[in-house]
Coordinates of C-alpha atoms in Angstrom, one line a residue:
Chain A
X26 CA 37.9 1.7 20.7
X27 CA 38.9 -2.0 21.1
X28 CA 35.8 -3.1 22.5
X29 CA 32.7 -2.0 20.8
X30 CA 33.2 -3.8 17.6
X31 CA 34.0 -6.7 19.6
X32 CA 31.0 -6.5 21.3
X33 CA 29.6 -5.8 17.6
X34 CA 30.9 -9.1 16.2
X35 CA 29.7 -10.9 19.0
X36 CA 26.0 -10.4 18.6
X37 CA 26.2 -10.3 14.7
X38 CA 28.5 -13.4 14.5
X39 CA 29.1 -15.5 17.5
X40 CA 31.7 -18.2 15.1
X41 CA 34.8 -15.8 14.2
X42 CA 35.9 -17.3 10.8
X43 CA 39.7 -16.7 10.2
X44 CA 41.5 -17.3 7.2
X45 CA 45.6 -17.6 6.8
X46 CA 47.1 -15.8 4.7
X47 CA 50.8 -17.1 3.9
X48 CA 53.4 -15.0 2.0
X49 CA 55.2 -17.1 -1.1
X50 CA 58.2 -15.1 -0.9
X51 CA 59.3 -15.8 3.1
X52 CA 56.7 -18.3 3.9
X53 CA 55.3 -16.1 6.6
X54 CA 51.6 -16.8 7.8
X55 CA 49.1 -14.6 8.8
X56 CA 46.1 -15.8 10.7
X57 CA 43.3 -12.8 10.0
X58 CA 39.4 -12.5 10.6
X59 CA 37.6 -13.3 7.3
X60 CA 35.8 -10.1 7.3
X61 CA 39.4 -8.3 7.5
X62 CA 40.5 -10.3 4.6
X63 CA 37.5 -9.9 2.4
X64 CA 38.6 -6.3 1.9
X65 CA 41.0 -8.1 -0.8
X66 CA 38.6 -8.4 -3.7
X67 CA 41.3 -11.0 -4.9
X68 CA 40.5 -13.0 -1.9
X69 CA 36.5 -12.3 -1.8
X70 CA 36.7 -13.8 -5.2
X71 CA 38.9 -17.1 -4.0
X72 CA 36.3 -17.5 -1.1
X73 CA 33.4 -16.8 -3.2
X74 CA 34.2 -19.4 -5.7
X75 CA 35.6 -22.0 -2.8
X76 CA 39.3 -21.9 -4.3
X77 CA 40.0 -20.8 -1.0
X78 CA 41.8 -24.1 1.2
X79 CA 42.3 -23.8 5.1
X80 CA 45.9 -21.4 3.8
X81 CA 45.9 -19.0 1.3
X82 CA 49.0 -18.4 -0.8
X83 CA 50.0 -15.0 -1.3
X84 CA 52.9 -15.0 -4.2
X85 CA 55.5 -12.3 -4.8
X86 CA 54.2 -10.4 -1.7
X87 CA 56.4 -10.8 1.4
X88 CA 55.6 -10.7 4.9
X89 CA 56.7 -7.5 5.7
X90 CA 54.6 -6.3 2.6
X91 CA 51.3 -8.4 3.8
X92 CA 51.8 -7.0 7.4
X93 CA 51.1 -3.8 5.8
X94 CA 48.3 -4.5 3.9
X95 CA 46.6 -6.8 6.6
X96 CA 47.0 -3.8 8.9
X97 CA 45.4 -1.5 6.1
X98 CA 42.5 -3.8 6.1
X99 CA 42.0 -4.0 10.1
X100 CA 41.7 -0.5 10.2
X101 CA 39.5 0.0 7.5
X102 CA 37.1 -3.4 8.3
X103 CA 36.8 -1.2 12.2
X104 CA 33.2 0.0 12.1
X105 CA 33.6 2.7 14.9
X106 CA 36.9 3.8 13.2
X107 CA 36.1 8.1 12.2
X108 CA 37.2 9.0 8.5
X109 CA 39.7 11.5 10.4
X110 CA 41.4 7.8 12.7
X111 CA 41.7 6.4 9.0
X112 CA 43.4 9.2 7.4
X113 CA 45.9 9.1 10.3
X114 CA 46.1 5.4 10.3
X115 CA 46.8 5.4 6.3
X116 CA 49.1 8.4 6.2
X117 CA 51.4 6.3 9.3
X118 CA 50.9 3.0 6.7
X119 CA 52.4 4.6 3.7
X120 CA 55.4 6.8 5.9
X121 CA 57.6 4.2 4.2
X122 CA 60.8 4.5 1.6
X123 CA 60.0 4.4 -1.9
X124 CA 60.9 0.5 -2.3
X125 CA 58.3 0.0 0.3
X126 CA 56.1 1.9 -1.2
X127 CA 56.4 -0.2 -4.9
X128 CA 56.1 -3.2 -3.3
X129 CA 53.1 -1.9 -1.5
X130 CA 51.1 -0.8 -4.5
X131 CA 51.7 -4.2 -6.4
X132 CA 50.3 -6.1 -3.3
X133 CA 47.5 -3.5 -3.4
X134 CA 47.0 -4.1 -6.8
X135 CA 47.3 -7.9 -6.8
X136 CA 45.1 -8.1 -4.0
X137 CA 42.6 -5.4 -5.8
X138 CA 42.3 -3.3 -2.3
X139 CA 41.4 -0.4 -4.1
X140 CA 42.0 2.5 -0.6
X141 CA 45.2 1.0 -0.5
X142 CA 46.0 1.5 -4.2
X143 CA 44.6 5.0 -4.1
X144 CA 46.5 5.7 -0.6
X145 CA 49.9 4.8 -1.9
X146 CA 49.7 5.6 -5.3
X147 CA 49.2 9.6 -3.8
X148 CA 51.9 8.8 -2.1
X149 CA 54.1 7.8 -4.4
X150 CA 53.6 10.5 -6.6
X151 CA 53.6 12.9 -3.4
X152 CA 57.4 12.2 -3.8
X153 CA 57.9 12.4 -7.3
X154 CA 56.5 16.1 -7.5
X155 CA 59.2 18.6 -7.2
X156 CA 61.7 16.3 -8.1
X157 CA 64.2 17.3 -11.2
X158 CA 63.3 14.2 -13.7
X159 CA 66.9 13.2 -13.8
X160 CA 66.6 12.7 -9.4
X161 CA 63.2 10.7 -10.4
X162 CA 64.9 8.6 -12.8
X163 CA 67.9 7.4 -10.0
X164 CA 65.7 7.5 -7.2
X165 CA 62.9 5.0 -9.0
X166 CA 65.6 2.9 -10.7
X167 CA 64.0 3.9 -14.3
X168 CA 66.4 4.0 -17.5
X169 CA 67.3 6.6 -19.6
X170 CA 66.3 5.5 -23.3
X171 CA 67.0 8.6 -24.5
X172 CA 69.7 9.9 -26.4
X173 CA 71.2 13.1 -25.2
X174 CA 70.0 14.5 -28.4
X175 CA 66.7 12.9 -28.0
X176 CA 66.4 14.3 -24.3
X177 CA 67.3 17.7 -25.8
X178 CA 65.0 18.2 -27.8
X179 CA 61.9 16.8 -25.6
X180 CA 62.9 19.4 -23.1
X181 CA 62.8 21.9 -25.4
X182 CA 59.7 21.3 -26.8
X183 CA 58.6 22.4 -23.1
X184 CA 61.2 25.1 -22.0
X185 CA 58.9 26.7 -19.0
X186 CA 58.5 23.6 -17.8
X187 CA 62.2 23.3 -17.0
X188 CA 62.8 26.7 -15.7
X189 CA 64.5 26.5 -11.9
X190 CA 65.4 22.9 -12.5
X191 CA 68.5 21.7 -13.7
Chain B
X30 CA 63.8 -10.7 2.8
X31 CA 62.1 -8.5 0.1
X32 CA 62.4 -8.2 -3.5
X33 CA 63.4 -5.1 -4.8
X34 CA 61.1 -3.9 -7.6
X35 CA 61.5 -0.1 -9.4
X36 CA 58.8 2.0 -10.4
X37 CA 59.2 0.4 -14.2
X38 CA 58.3 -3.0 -12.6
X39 CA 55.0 -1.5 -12.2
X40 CA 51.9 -2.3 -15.0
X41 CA 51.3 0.5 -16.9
X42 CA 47.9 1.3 -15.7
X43 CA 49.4 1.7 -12.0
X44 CA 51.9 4.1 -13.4
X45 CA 49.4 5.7 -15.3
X46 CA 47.3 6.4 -11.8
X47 CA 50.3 7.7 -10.6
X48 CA 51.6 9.9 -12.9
X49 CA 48.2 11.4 -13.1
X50 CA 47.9 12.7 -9.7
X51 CA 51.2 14.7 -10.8
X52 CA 50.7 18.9 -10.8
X53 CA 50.6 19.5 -14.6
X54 CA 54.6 20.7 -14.5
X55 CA 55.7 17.8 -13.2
X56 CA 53.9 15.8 -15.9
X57 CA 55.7 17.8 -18.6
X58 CA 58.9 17.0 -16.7
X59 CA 58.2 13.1 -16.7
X60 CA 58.1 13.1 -20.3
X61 CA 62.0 13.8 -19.9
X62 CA 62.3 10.6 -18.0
X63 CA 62.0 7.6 -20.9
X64 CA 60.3 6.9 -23.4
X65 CA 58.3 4.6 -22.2
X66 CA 56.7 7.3 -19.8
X67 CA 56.4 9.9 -22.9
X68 CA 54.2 6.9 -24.6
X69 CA 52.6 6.5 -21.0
X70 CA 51.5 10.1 -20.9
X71 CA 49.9 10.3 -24.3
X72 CA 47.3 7.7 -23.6
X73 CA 43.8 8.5 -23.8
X74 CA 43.5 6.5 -20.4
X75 CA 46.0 8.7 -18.8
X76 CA 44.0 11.8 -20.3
X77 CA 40.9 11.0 -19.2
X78 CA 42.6 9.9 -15.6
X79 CA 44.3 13.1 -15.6
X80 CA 41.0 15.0 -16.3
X81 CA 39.0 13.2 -14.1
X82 CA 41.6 14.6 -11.4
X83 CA 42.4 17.7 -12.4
X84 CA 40.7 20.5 -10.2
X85 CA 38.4 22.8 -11.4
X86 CA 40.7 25.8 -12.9
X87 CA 39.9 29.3 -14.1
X88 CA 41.4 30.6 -16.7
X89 CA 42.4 34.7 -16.6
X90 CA 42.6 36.4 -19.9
X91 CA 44.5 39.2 -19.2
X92 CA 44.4 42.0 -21.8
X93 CA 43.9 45.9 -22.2
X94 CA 44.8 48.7 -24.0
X95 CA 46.2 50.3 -21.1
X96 CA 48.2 47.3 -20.4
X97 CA 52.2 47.5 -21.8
X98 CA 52.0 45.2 -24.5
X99 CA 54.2 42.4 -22.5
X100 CA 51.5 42.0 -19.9
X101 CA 48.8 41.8 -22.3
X102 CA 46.9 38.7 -23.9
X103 CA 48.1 36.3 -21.0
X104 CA 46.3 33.3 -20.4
X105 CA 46.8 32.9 -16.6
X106 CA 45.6 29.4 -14.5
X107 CA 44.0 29.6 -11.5
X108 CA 43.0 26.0 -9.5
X109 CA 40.3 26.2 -7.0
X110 CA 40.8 23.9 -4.3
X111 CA 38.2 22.7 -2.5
X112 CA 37.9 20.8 0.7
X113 CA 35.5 19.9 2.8
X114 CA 36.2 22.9 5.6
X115 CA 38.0 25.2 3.3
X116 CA 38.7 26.3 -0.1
X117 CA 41.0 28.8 -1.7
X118 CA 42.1 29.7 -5.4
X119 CA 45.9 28.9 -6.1
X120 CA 47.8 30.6 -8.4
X121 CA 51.4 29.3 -9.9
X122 CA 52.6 32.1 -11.9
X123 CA 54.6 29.3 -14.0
X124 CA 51.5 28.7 -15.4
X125 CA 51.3 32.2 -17.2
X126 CA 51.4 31.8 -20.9
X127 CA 51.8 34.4 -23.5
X128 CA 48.7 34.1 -26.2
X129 CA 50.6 35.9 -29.1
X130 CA 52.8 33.2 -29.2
X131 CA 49.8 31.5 -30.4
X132 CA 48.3 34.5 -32.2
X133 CA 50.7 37.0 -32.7
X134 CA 48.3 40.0 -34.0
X135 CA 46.6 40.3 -30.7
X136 CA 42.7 41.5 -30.3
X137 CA 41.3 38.2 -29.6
X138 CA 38.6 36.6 -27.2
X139 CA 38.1 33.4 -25.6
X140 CA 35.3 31.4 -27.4
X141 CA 35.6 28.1 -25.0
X142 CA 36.8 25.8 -23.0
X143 CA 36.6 22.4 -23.2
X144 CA 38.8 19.5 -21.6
X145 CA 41.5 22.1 -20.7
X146 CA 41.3 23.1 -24.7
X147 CA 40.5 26.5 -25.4
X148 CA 39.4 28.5 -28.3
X149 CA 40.0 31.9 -29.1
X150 CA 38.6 34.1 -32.0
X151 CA 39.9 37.2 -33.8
X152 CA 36.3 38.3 -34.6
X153 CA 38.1 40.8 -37.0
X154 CA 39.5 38.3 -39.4
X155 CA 37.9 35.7 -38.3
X156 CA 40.9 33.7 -37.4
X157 CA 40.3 30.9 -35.1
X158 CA 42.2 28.6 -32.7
X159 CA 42.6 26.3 -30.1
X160 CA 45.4 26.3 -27.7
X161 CA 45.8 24.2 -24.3
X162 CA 47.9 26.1 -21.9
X163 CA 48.9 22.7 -19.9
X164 CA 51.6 22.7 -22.2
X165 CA 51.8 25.8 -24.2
X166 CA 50.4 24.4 -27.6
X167 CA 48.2 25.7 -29.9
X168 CA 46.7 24.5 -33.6
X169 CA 45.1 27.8 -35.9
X170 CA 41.9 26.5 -37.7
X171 CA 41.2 26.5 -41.1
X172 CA 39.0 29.4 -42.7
X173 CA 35.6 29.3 -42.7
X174 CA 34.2 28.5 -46.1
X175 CA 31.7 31.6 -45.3
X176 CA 33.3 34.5 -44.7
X177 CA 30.2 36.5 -42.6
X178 CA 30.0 40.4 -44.0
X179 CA 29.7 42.6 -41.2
X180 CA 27.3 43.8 -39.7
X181 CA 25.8 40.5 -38.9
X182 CA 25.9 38.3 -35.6
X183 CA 28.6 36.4 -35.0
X184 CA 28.9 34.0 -32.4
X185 CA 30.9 31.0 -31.9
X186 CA 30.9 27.7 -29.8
X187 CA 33.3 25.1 -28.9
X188 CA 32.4 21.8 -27.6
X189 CA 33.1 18.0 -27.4
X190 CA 31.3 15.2 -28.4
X191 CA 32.2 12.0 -26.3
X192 CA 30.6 9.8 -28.6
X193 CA 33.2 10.5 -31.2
X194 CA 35.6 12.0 -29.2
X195 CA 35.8 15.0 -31.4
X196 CA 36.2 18.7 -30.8
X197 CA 34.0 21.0 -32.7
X198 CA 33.8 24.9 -32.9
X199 CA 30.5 25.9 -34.4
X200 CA 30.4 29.3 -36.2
X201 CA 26.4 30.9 -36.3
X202 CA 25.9 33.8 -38.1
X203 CA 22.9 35.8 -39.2
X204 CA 23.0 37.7 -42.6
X205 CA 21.9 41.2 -42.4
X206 CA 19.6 41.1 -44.9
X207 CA 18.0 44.4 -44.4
X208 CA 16.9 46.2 -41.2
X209 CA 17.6 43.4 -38.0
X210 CA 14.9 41.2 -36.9
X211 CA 14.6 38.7 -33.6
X212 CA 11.9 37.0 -34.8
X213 CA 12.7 33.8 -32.7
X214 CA 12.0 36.4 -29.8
X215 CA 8.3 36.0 -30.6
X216 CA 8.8 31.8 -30.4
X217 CA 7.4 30.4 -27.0
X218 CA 10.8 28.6 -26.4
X219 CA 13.6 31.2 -26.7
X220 CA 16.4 28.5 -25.7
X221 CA 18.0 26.2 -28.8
X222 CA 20.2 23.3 -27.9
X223 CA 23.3 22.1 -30.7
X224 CA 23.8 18.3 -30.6
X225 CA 27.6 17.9 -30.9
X226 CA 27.1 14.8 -32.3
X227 CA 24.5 15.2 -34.7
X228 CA 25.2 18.4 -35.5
X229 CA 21.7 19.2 -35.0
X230 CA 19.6 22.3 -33.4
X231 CA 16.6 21.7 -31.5
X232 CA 14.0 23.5 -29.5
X233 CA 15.2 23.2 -25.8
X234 CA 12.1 23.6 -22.7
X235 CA 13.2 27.2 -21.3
X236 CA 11.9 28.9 -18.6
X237 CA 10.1 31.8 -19.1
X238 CA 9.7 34.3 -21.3
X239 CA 11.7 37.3 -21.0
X240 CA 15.5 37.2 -22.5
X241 CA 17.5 40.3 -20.3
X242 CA 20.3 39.7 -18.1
X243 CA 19.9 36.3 -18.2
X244 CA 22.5 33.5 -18.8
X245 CA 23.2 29.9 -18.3
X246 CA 25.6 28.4 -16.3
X247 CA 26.4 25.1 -14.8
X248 CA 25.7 24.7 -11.5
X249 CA 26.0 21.2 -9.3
X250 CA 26.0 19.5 -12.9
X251 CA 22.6 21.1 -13.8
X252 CA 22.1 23.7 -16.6
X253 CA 21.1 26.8 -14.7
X254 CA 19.4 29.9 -15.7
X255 CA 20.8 33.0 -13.8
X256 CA 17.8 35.5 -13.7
X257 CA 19.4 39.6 -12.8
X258 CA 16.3 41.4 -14.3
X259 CA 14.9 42.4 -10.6
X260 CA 15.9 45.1 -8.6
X261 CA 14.8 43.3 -5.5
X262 CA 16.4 39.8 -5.9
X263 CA 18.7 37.6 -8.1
X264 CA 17.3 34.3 -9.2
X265 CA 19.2 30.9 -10.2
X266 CA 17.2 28.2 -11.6
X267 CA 18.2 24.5 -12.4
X268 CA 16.7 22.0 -14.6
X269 CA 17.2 19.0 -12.2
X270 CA 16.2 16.5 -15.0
X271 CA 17.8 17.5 -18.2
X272 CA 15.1 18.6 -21.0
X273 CA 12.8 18.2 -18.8
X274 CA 10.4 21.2 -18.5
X275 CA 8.6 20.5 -15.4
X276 CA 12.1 20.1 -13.6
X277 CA 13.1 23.5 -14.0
X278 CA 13.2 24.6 -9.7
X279 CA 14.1 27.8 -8.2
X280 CA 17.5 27.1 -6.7
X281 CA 18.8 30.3 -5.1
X282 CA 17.5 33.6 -4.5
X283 CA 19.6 36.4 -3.4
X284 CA 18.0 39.0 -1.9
X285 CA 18.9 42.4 -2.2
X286 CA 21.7 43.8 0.2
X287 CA 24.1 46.6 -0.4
X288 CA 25.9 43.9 -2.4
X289 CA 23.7 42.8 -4.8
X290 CA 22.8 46.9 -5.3
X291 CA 26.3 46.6 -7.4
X292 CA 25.5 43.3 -9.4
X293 CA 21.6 43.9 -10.3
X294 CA 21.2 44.2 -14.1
X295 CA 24.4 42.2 -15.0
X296 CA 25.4 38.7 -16.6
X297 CA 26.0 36.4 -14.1
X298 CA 27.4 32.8 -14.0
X299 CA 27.9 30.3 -11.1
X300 CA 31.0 28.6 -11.4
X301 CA 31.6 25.9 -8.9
X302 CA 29.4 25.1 -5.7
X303 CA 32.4 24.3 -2.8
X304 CA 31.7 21.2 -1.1
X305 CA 30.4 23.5 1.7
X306 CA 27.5 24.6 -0.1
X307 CA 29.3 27.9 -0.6
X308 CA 28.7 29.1 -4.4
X309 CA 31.3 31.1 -6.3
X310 CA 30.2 33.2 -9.3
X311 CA 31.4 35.3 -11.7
X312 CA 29.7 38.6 -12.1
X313 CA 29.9 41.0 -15.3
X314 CA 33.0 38.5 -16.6
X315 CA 35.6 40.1 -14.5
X316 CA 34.5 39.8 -10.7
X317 CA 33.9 36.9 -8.1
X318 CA 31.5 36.7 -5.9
X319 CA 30.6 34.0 -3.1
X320 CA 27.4 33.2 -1.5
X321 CA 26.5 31.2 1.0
X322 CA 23.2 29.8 1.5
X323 CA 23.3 28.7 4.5
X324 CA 24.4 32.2 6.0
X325 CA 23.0 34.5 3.3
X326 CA 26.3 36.5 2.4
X327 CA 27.6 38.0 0.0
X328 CA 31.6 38.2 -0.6
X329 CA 33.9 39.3 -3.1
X330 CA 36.5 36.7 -4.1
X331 CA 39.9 38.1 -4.8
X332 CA 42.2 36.3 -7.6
X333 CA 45.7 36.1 -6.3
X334 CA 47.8 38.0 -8.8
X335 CA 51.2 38.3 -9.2
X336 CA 52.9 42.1 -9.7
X337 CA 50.8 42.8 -12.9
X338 CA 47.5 44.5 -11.8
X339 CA 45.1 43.0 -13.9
X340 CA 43.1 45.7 -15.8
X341 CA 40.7 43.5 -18.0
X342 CA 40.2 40.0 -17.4
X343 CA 37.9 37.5 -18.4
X344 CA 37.4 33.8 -16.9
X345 CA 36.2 30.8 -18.3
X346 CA 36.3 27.5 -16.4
X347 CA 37.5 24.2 -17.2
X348 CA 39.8 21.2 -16.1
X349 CA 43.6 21.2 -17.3
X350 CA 45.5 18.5 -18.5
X351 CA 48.2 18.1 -21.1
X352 CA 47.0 16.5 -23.9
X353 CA 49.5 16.3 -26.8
X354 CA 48.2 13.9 -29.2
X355 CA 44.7 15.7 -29.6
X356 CA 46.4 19.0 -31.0
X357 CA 46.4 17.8 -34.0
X358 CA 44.0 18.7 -36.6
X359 CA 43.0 15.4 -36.8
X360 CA 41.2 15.2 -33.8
X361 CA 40.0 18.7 -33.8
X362 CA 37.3 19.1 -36.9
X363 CA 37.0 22.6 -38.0
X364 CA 33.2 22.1 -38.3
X365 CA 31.9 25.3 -39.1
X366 CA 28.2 25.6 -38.6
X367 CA 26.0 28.3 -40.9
X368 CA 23.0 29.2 -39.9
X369 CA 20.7 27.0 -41.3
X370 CA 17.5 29.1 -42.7
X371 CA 15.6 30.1 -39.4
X372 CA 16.8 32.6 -37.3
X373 CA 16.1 31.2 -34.1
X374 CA 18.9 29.1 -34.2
X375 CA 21.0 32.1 -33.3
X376 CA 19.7 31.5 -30.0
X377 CA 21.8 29.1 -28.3
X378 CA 24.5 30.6 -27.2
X379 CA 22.4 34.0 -25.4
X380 CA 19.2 33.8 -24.0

C-alpha cells in the first residue's frame, strides 16, 4: 500500500512541500506533507492567504492530540486507501477515553476537519447512549443546575423515558 | 501533558451535533442533565440537526374493534435502517404510546405526518390534533369555524411550509348540495396542488386520465403516481422535474406473478427506495411489500411486533424528533381551508 501513492506523488509532484505543525501547549513539532495538512481547512486557509511562516502554531491542541489528527489526515489524504481501510483506520483513531475524545473534537473543530468532527462526535455520543443521565453527568464532568425539585419535575414530564433507569 | 476539558467546555454547536446523533430516549433523558442542555435541545438548530438524522420511521396505528381496548389506538414507531448491504425495520417497544391519552374518546385516523408531527381526526366530531410521539405530546386544535353537515366529503391535510416555518392542517369539504357530482372528473388535469405558503390551489400537470386505484407517493424524492388499474402489471411513475409535464417517466413496472395476483386493484404507496435499489411499499394501508428491480421479486415485509398481534394497522411515514417548543399553538396555525367555490379543488388529496 506504501508504494503506489509514492510512486503517485512522484510523477504528479516531484518537490514534496512539508509544513510543521507545532503544538502551543507542549511545544511539540510535527513535520507533515502539505497535502496531508491541507485537510485542515484552518490551515488551507493560513496557506491560502500566506499567513502560513516556515512553523505553524497550533494553540490549545497538544501533541498527543495533533498526533491524532495528523494521523486522521494521512489516512484520509492516501488515494489507494478503500472506504472499508478508512472505517477501520477511524474506528482504531477514536478507541480512546472520553477526555481524549473532547480534546479530539475541539482540535477537529479548530482545525475545521469536518471526517474527524463527524467520526468522533458518533463516537462520543456512541457512549453517551444507554447511559443513566446522572452517569453522563459524572462521567462528562457536566453540573447539575438543577434543583431536586427542578429535576423532578423534568423527569416527570417524560416518565417512559425513565422507565428501567434509575 | 494535556489539558483536561469536559463535554461543557465544548461550543454549543459541537454539543448540539452530538446530542443529535442520540436515539430519541436518550435525548429525553439529556434534558435531565442541566439546564443548559434542556435549552440546547429546544433549538431549532438542534431540530433540524436531529431531523436531518433521524431515519426514516413508520408509524403503526394500531386499532380494532376486536382489539381489548388497552391494545387499541397505539401509535407504534418503527425505524428502517438502511445500509448499503442490508436493511431491516427495528422496533423499540418503549416507543409504544397510547393515543387516548391524547384523545381519550377513541375512533380516530391519522390525517399526516409531518417532521415527526402527526395529526389525527375524529371525523365524527370533527375533533382534530397533532401529537409527536418522540416525546409523548400532543396539542387538540381549535374548531373549525365550518362545521361540514354530513353527507359531504371530508378530507383533511397536514403540511409544513419552510418558508414560515409553520404547520398547517387544511380541512376541504364539499357541500352536498343535492344529488353528488365530480365534475372536476371531466377537467383534463385531475391532480390540484395546495401551496402551504400561499395558501393557494392550482392546477398541477397529471398524468393521464383515468383516476382508479391510483395514488401518489414519494419515491427517490420525486412525486410518484402508483398506477394498480391492470390486471397484467403495476405501474409507478415519477415526475423527475417537479411540475413539469413532459418529465413524468415510467419508473417501475411490476409484472404480474402470483404476488401481484393478491395486490392488483389496490392503493399502493412506495415508501423508501433502500440504498440497494430494493423498494419497500405499502399495499392496501396495512401490508409491506419489497421489490427489487434488479432481481424482479416480490416479498412480503414483516413488521416486528411485540406480543400484541396487530389486527388493524395503518402506516404513515415520517422522521422523528422531539420537538418541544413547536407544540404550541403558536407555531401550529389551525388554518382551516373551505372549499373555495369549484369543486375540483377536492382533488388534491385522491386522484
Amino acid at each position: 500500500m506504501a508504494s503506489a501513492p509514492e510512486n503517485e506523488k512522484n510523477a504528479s509532484a516531484p518537490e514534496k512541500k512539508t509544513l510543521t505543525l507545532k503544538s502551543m501547549i507542549n511545544n511539540e513539532e510535527f513535520v507533515v506533507d502539505e497535502h496531508v495538512a491541507l485537510q485542515s481547512v484552518t490551515i488551507k486557509n493560513m496557506v491560502d492567504s500566506d499567513c502560513a511562516g516556515d512553523v505553524i502554531p497550533v494553540p490549545t491542541i497538544s501533541g498527543e492530540i495533533l498526533a491524532l489528527v495528523i494521523e486522521y489526515c494521512k489516512n484520509h489524504a492516501n488515494p489507494s486507501a478503500s472506504e472499508d481501510d478508512l472505517k477501520k483506520a477511524d474506528a482504531g483513531i477514536v478507541a480512546k477515553d472520553i477526555y481524549t475524545l473532547i480534546d479530539l473534537v475541539l482540535a477537529a473543530n479548530f482545525l475545521d476537519i469536518k471526517g474527524l468532527l463527524e467520526v468522533t462526535s458518533q463516537k462520543i455520543a456512541d457512549s453517551i447512549k444507554d447511559l443513566p443521565h446522572q452517569d453522563v453527568r459524572e462521567i462528562f464532568g457536566v453540573e447539575n443546575d438543577y434543583t431536586p425539585e427542578e429535576e423532578a419535575a423534568v423527569r416527570a414530564e417524560h416518565d417512559w423515558a425513565f422507565e428501567g433507569f434509575p | 501533558m494535556s489539558i483536561s476539558m469536559s463535554i461543557s467546555d465544548l461550543p454549543p454547536h459541537i454539543t448540539i451535533d452530538i446530542l443529535s446523533r442520540l436515539p430519541i430516549k436518550t435525548i429525553v433523558q439529556c434534558k435531565c442533565v442541566c439546564k443548559i442542555w434542556r435549552n440546547l435541545l429546544q433549538e431549532p438548530y438542534f431540530v433540524n440537526l436531529r431531523l436531518s438524522r433521524s431515519p426514516t420511521t413508520l408509524i403503526i396505528h394500531q386499532f380494532g374493534h376486536s382489539l381489548p381496548p388497552s391494545d387499541s389506538d397505539i401509535l407504534k414507531l418503527v425505524e428502517l435502517e438502511d445500509d448499503h448491504d442490508r436493511h431491516s425495520l427495528q422496533y423499540d417497544p418503549s416507543t409504544k404510546f397510547d393515543l387516548r391519552f391524547c384523545y381519550p374518546n377513541g375512533h380516530i385516523l391519522l390525517v399526516g405526518s409531518v417532521n415527526g408531527l402527526i395529526c389525527f381526526c375524529d371525523f365524527e366530531n370533527e375533533a382534530l390534533f397533532v401529537c409527536n410521539p418522540a416525546v409523548r405530546q400532543c396539542v387538540s386544535l381549535a374548531e373549525p369555524k365550518h362545521k361540514t353537515r354530513s353527507p359531504s366529503v371530508l378530507v383533511y391535510g397536514f403540511g409544513f411550509s419552510p418558508v414560515s416555518s409553520q404547520y398547517k392542517v387544511v380541512q376541504i369539504f364539499q357541500k352536498a348540495i343535492g344529488p353528488f357530482s365530480y365534475e372536476c372528473q371531466e377537467s383534463p388535469e385531475s391532480i390540484c396542488s395546495f401551496d402551504v405558503e400561499k395558501e393557494l390551489f392550482q392546477a398541477f400537470p397529471c398524468l393521464s386520465r383515468g383516476t382508479l386505484y391510483k395514488s401518489f407517493g414519494l419515491l427517490g424524492g420525486c412525486l410518484c403516481v402508483c398506477d394498480n388499474s391492470s390486471d397484467s402489471e403495476f405501474v409507478v411513475w415519477t415526475m423527475k422535474e417537479y411540475g413539469i409535464k413532459e418529465s413524468w417517466t415510467k419508473e417501475l413496472v411490476i409484472r404480474n406473478n402470483s404476488h401481484l395476483d393478491r395486490l392488483s386493484y389496490a392503493i399502493v404507496t412506495p415508501i423508501k427506495v433502500w440504498q440497494n435499489g430494493d423498494v419497500l411499499m405499502l399495499w392496501r394501508g396495512d401490508v409491506l411489500f419489497s421489490y427489487s428491480p434488479e432481481r424482479k421479486t416480490l416479498e412480503e415485509v414483516h413488521v416486528p411486533r411485540d406480543t400484541v398481534p396487530m389486527l388493524s394497522l395503518l402506516l404513515l411515514i415520517t422522521r422523528c424528533c422531539p420537538m418541544w417548543q413547536v407544540l404550541s399553538r403558536s407555531r401550529i396555525s389551525g388554518q382551516r381551508e373551505s372549499t373555495p367555490s369549484k369543486p375540483q379543488n377536492h382533488k388534491e388529496f385522491q386522484l
